[in-house]
Short mmCIF file of C-alpha atoms in Angstrom, two decimals:
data_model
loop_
_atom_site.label_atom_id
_atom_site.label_comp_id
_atom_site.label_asym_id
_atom_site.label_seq_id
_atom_site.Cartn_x
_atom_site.Cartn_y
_atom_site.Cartn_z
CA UNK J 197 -164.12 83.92 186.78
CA UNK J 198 -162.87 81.60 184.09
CA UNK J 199 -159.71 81.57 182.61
CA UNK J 200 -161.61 81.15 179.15
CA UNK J 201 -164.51 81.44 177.92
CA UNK J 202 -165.02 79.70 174.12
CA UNK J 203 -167.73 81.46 172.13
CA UNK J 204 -169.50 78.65 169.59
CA UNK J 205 -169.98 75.14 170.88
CA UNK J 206 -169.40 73.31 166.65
CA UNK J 207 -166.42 70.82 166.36
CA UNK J 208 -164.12 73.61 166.75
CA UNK J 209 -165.57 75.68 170.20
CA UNK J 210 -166.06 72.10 171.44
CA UNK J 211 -162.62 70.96 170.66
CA UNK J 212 -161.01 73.81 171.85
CA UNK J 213 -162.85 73.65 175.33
CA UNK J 214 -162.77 70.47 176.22
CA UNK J 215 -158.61 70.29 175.36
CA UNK J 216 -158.72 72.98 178.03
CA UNK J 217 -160.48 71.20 180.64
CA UNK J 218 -158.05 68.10 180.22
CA UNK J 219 -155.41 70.34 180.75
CA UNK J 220 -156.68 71.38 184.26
CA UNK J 221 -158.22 75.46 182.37
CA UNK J 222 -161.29 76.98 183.83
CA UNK J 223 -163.66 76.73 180.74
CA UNK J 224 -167.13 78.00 179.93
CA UNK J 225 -168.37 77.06 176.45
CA UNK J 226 -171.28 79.36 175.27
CA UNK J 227 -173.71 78.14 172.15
CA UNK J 228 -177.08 78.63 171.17
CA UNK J 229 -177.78 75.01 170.67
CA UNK J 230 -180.68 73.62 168.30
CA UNK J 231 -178.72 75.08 165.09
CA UNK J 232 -177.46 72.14 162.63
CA UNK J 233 -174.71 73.19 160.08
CA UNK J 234 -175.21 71.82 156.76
CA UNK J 235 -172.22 70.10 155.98
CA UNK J 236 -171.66 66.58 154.26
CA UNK J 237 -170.19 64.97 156.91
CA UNK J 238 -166.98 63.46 155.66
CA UNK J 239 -164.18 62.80 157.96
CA UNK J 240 -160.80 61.29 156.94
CA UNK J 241 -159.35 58.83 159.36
CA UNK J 242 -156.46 61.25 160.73
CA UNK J 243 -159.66 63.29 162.18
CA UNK J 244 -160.95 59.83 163.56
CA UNK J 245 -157.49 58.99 165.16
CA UNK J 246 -156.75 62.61 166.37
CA UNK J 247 -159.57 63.22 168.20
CA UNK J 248 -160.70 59.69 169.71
CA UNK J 249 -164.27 59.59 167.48
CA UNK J 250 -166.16 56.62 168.92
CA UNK J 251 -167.02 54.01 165.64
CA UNK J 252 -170.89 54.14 166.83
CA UNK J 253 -171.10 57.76 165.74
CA UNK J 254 -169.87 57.03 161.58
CA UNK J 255 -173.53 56.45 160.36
CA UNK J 256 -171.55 55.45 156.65
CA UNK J 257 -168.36 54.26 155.51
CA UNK J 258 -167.52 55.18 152.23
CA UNK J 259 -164.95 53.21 150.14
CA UNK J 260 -165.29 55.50 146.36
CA UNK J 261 -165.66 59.03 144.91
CA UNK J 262 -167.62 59.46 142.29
CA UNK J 263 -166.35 62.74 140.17
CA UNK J 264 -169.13 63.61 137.77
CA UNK J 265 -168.86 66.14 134.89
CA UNK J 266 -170.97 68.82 133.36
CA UNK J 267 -171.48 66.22 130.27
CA UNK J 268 -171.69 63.32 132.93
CA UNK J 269 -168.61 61.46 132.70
CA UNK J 270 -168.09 59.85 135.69
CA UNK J 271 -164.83 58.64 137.13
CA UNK J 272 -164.53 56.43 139.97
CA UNK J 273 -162.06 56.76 142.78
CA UNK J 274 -161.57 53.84 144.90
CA UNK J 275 -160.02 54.52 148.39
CA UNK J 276 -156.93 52.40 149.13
CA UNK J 277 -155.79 50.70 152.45
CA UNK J 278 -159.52 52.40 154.10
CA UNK J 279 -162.71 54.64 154.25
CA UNK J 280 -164.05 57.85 154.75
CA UNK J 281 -166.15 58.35 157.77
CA UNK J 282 -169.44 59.51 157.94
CA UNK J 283 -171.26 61.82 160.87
CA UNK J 284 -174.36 63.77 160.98
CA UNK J 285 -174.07 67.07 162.38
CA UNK J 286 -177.15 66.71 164.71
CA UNK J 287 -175.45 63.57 166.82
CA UNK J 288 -171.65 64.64 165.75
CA UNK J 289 -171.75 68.67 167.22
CA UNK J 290 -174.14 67.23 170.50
CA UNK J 291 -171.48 64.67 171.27
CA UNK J 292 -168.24 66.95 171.11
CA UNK J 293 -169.85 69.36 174.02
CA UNK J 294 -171.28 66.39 176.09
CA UNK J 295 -167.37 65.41 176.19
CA UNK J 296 -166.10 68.85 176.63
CA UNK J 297 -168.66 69.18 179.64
CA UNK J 298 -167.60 65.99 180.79
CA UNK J 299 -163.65 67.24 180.99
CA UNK J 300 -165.26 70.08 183.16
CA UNK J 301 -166.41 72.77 181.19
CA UNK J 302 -168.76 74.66 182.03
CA UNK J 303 -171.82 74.88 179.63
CA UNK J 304 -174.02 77.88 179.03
CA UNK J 305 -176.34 78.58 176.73
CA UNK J 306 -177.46 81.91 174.43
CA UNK J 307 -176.76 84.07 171.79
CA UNK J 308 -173.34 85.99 172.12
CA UNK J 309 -173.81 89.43 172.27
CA UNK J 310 -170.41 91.45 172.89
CA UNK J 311 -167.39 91.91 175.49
CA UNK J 312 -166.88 94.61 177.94
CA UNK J 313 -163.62 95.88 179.20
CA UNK J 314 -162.73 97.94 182.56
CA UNK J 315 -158.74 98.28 183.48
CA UNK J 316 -157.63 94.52 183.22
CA UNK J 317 -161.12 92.31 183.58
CA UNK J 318 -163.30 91.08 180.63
CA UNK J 319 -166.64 89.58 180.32
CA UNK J 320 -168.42 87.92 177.97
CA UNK J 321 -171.88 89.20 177.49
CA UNK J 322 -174.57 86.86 176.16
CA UNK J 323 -178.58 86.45 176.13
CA UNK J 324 -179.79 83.61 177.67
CA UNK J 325 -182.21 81.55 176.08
CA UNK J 326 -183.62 81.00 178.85
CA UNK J 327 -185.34 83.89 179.59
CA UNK J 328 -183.36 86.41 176.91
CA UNK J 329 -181.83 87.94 180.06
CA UNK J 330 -178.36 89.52 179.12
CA UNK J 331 -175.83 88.05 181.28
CA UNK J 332 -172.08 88.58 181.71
CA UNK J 333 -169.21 86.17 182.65
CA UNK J 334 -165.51 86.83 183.86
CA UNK J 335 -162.92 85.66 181.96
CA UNK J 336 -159.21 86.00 181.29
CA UNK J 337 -159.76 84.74 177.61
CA UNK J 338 -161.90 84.06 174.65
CA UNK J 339 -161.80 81.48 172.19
CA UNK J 340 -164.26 82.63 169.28
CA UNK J 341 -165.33 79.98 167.59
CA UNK J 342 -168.75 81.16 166.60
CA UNK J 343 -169.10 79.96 162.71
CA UNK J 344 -168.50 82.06 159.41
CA UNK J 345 -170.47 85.41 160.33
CA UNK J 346 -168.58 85.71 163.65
CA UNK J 347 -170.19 88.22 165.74
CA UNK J 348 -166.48 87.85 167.96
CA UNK J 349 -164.25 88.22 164.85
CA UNK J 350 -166.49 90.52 163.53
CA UNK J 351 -165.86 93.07 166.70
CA UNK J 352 -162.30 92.02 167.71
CA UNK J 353 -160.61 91.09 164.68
CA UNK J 354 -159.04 93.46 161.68
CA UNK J 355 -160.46 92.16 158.72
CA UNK J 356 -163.09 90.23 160.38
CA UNK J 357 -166.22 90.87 158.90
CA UNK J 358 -164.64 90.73 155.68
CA UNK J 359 -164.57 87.43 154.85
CA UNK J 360 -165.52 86.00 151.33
CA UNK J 361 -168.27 83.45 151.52
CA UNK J 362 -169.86 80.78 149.83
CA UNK J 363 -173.55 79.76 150.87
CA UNK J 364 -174.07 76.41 150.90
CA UNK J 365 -177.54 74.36 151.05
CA UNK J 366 -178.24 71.03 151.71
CA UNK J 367 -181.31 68.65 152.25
CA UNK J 368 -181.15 65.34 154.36
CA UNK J 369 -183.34 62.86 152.67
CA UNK J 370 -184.06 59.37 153.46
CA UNK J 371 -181.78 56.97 151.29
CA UNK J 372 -182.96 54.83 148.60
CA UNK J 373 -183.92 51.27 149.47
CA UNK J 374 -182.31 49.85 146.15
CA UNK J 375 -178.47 50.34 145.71
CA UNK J 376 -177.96 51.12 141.70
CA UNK J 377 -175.61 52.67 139.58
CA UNK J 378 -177.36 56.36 140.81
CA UNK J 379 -176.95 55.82 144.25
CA UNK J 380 -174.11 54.03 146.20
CA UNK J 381 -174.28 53.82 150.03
CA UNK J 382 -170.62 52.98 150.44
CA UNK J 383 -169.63 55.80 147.38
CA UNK J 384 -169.61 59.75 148.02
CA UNK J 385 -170.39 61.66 144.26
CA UNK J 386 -169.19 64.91 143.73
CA UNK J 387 -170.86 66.68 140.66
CA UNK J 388 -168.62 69.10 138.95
CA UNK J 389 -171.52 71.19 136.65
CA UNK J 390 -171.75 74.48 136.22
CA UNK J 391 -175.90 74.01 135.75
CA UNK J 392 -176.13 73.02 139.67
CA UNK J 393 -173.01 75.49 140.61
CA UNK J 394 -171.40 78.30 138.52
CA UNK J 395 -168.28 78.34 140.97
CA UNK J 396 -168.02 75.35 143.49
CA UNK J 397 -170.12 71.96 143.20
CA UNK J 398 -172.81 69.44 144.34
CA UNK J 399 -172.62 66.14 146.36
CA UNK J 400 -174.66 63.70 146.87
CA UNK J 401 -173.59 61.97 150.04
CA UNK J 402 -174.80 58.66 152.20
CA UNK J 403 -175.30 58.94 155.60
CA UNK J 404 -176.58 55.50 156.01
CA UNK J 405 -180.20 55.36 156.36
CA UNK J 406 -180.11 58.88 154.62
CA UNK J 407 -177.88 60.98 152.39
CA UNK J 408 -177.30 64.45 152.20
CA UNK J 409 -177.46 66.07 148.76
CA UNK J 410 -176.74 69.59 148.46
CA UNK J 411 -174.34 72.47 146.73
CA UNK J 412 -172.32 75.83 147.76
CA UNK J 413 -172.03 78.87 145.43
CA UNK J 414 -170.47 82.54 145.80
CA UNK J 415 -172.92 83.67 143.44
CA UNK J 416 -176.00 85.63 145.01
CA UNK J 417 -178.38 84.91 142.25
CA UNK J 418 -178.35 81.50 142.15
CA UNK J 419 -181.45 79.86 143.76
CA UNK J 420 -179.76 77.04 145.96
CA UNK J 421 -183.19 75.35 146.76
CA UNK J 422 -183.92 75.16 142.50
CA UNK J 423 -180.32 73.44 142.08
CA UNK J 424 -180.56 71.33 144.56
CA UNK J 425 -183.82 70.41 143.65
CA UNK J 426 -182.25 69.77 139.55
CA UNK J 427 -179.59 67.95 141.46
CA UNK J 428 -181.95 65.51 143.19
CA UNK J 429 -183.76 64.48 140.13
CA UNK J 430 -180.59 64.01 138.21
CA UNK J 431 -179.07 61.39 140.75
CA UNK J 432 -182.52 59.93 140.74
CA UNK J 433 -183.38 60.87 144.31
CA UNK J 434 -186.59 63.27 143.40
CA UNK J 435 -188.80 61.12 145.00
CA UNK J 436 -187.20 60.35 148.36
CA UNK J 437 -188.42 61.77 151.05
CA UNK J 438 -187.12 64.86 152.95
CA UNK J 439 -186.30 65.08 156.89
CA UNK J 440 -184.76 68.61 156.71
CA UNK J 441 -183.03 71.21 154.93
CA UNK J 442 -180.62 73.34 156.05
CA UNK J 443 -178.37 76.09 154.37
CA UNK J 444 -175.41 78.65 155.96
CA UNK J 445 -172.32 80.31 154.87
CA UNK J 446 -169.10 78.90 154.57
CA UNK J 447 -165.54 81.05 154.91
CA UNK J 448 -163.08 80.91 151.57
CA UNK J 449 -159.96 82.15 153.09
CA UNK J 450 -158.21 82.16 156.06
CA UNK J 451 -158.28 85.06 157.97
CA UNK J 452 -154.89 87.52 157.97
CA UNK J 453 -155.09 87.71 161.84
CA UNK J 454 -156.83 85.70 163.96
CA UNK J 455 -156.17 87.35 167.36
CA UNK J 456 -156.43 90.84 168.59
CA UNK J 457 -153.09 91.04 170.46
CA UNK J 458 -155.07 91.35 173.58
CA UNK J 459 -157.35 88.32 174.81
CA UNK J 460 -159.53 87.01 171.78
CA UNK J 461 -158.07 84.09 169.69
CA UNK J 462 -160.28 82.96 166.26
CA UNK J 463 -160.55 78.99 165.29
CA UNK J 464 -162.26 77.16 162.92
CA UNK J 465 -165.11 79.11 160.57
CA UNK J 466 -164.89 82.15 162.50
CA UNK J 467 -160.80 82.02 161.24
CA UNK J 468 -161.68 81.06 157.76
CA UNK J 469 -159.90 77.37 157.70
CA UNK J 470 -162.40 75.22 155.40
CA UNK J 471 -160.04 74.37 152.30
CA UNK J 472 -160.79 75.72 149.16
CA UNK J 473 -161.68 73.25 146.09
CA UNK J 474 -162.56 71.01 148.45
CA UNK J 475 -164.90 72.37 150.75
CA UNK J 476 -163.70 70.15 153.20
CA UNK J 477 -164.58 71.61 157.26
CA UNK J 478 -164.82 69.61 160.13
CA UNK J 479 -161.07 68.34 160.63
CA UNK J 480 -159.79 71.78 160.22
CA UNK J 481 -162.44 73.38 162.31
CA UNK J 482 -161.27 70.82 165.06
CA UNK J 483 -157.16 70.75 164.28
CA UNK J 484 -158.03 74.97 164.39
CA UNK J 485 -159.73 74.59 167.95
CA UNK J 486 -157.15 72.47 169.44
CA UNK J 487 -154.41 75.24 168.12
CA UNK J 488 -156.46 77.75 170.01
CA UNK J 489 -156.43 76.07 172.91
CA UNK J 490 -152.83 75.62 172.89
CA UNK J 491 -152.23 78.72 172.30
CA UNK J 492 -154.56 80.39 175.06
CA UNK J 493 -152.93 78.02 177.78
CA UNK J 494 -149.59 79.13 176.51
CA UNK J 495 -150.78 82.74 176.85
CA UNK J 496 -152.22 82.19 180.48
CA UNK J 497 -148.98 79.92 181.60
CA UNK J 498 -146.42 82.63 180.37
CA UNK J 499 -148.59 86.49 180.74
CA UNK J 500 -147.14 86.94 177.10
CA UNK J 501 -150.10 88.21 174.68
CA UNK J 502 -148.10 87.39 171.86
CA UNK J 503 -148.52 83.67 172.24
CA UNK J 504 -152.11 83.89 170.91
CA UNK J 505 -150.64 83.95 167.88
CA UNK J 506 -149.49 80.86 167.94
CA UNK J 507 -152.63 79.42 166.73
CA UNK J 508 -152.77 80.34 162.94
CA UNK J 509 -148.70 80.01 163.10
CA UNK J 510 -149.49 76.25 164.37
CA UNK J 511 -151.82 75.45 162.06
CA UNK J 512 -150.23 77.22 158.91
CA UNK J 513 -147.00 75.70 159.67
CA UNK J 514 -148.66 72.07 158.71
CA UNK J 515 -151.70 73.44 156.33
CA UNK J 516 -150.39 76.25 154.53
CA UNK J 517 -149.14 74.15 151.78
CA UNK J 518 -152.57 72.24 151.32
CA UNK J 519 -154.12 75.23 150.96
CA UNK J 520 -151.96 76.92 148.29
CA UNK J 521 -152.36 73.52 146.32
CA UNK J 522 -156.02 73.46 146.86
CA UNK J 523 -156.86 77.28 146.46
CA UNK J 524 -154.97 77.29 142.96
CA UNK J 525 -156.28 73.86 142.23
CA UNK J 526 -160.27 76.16 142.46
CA UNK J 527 -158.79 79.10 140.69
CA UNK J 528 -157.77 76.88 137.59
CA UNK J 529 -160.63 74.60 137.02
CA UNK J 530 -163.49 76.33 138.38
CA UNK J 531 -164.36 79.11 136.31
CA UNK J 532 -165.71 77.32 133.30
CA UNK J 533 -167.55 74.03 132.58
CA UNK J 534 -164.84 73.48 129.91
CA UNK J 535 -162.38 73.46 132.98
CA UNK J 536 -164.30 71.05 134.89
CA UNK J 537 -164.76 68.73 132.16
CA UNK J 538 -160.75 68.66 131.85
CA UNK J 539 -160.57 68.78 135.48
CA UNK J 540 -162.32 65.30 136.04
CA UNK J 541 -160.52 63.87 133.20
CA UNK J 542 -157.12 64.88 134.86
CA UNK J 543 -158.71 63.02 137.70
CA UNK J 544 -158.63 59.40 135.47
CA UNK J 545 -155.05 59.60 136.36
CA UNK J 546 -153.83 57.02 138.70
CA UNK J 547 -151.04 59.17 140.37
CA UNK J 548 -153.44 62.07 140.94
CA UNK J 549 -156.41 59.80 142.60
CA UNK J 550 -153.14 58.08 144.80
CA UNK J 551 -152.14 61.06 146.33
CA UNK J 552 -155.29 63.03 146.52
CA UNK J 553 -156.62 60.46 148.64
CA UNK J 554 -153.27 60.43 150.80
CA UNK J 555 -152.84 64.60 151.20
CA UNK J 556 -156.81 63.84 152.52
CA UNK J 557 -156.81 61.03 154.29
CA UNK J 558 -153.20 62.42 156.20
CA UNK J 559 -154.08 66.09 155.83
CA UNK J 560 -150.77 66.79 154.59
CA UNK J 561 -149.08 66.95 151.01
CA UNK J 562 -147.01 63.77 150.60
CA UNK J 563 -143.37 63.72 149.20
CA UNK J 564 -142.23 60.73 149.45
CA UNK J 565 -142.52 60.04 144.83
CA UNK J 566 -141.47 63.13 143.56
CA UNK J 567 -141.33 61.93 140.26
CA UNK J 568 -145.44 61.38 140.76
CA UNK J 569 -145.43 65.17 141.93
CA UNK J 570 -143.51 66.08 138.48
CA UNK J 571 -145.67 63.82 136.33
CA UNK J 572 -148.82 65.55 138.34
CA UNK J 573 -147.70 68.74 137.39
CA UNK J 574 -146.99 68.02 133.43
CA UNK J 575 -150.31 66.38 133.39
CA UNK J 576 -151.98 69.28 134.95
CA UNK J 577 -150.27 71.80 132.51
CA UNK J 578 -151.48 69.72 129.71
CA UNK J 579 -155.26 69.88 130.64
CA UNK J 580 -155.46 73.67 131.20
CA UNK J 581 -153.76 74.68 128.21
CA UNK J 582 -156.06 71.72 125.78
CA UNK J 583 -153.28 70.05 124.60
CA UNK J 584 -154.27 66.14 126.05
CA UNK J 585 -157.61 64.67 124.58
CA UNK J 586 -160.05 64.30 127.04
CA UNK J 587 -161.01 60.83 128.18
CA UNK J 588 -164.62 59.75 127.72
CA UNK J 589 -166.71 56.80 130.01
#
């Protein structure tokens, strides 16, 4: 009998358990291991602060963004006062559950498959990979935290198998051995360009002795391995070796509820927190799974059902803003190649690239020049409507 049992063992089911067992919870975290999500790897240094990530696991540290047109202007942004850290999901994901089994929980591996009910018990019912037994386990709670397509939210949530996605694909390649004007190990390039993605964008990003370089896209026709591919040979990286490729769905919008008002509580993917325009994962997956955990605990400390809501109104409460800004921020420059264009002019600006950087790097929209805001929003207004010249380099 556990008083939780967290379904999905990424940053956020890893998080989420292993704040549990600090606080003293009964925890068994259940993943399939040998999955790796694609994902760029980018963490701000709030997420590196927040959650105690060791220095040895940052395989890069990256000091500019590179935004790159569809006509390949390139601006670059230089990050101010610090660096972006950089992980790879095969050493990041492993470490997170070695330190939530180390606070005590419980590991178990296998696929989950459902929960069963009778009067007031649960279980959890899973196959083990093992021997592809199905097994059960008691439990007062669950956390599901099992990725975009969750099978939990999918069963126990309203609205949770509804969830618009984009696909992203990735390969991990082996990095250059020259550093040039293509390729940067200390700079991150983002390629705005309709010809690699109709609707979101590429990256080309180091991860020290390799890079990942990959795209996401809503649209279902769009071959992800041919754009990547067109992608590789324009940043000059046709020719470097591959080590693997990997490709899954990523969430678009929050989710309207992430609990059933019974004993399930979402977090990270499964809840829909990656922020739109960016793309950007891993800190809310993890921010998510520690607001699940809080809220579970309250719900177990006080017998009140209601306080498993307390997770999206946590995390909402200090991200709702962000993602408002960022969503219509997607919606406006987007749709078109014309957009982008005017989008990575806009980001020539000095007062945009200043606080960009500091809503990322502090994960929260900063007030303190609210004549920069104002100017921001002029500027902005200017670019979508075609009324500023666009800046060429």
């Amino acid at each position: 009998m556990f008083d939780v049992v967290v379904v999905g063992g990424g940053p956020s089911g890893a998080t989420a358990a292993a704040d549990l067992a600090n606080s003293g919870h009964s925890v068994a975290l259940l993943d399939r291991e040998g999955r790796i999500k694609p994902c760029g790897g980018a963490i701000p240094p709030r997420l590196i602060a927040d959650f105690d990530i060791p220095d040895d696991l940052l395989i890069a540290k990256i000091t500019t963004a590179r935004m790159i047109s569809p006509t390949g202007r390139r601006v670059d942004i230089p990050i101010e006062n610090g660096f972006v850290g950089m992980v790879d999901r095969k050493d990041f994901d492993p470490f997170l559950r070695a330190r939530a089994e180390a606070a005590g929980a419980e590991r178990l591996t296998g696929t989950f498959l459902r929960i069963e009910r009778e009067g007031k018990r649960r279980w959890v019912v899973y196959r083990d990979k093992k021997n592809s037994a199905e097994k059960r386990v008691e439990t007062r709670l669950i956390i599901g935290a099992d990725g975009a397509k969750s099978r939990v939210a999918a069963q126990e949530i309203p609205g949770g198998d509804k969830t618009p996605l984009v696909f992203a694909y990735h390969e991990i390649i082996a990095a250059p051995d020259t550093t040039n004007d293509s390729y940067d190990p200390t700079r991150c390039d983002v390629i705005y360009d309709g010809a690699i993605s109709p609707d979101f964008y590429g990256w080309v990003f180091p991860h020290g002795r390799s890079a990942s370089v990959g795209m996401g896209t809503f649209v279902g026709d769009v071959s992800l391995k041919d754009a990547t591919a067109a992608l590789r040979q324009a940043s000059g990286l046709a020719d470097c070796d591959t080590l693997r490729r990997e490709g899954a769905p990523i969430p678009l919008k929050p989710l309207r509820f992430w609990d059933n008002a019974r004993d399930v509580v979402l977090a990270g993917d499964a809840a829909g927190v990656v922020a739109p325009s960016s793309g950007e994962g891993i800190y809310y997956a993890m921010i998510g799974g520690r607001h699940a955990a809080t809220a579970a605990a309250a719900t177990l400390a006080s017998g009140r059902i209601t306080d498993l809501a307390l997770a999206r109104k946590l995390f909402m409460r200090e991200h709702k803003n962000v993602f408002k800004v960022l969503g219509a921020m997607q919606d406006a420059y987007y749709r078109s190649d014309s957009r982008r264009e005017r989008f990575v002019s806009l980001c020539h600006d000095i007062d945009v690239q200043r606080l960009t950087f500091e809503a990322y790097m502090n994960k929260k929209l900063v007030k303190a020049r609210p004549l920069a805001h104002l100017k921001i929003g002029f500027k902005n207004l200017r670019h979508l409507t075609g009324l500023v010249a666009e800046t060429h380099v």
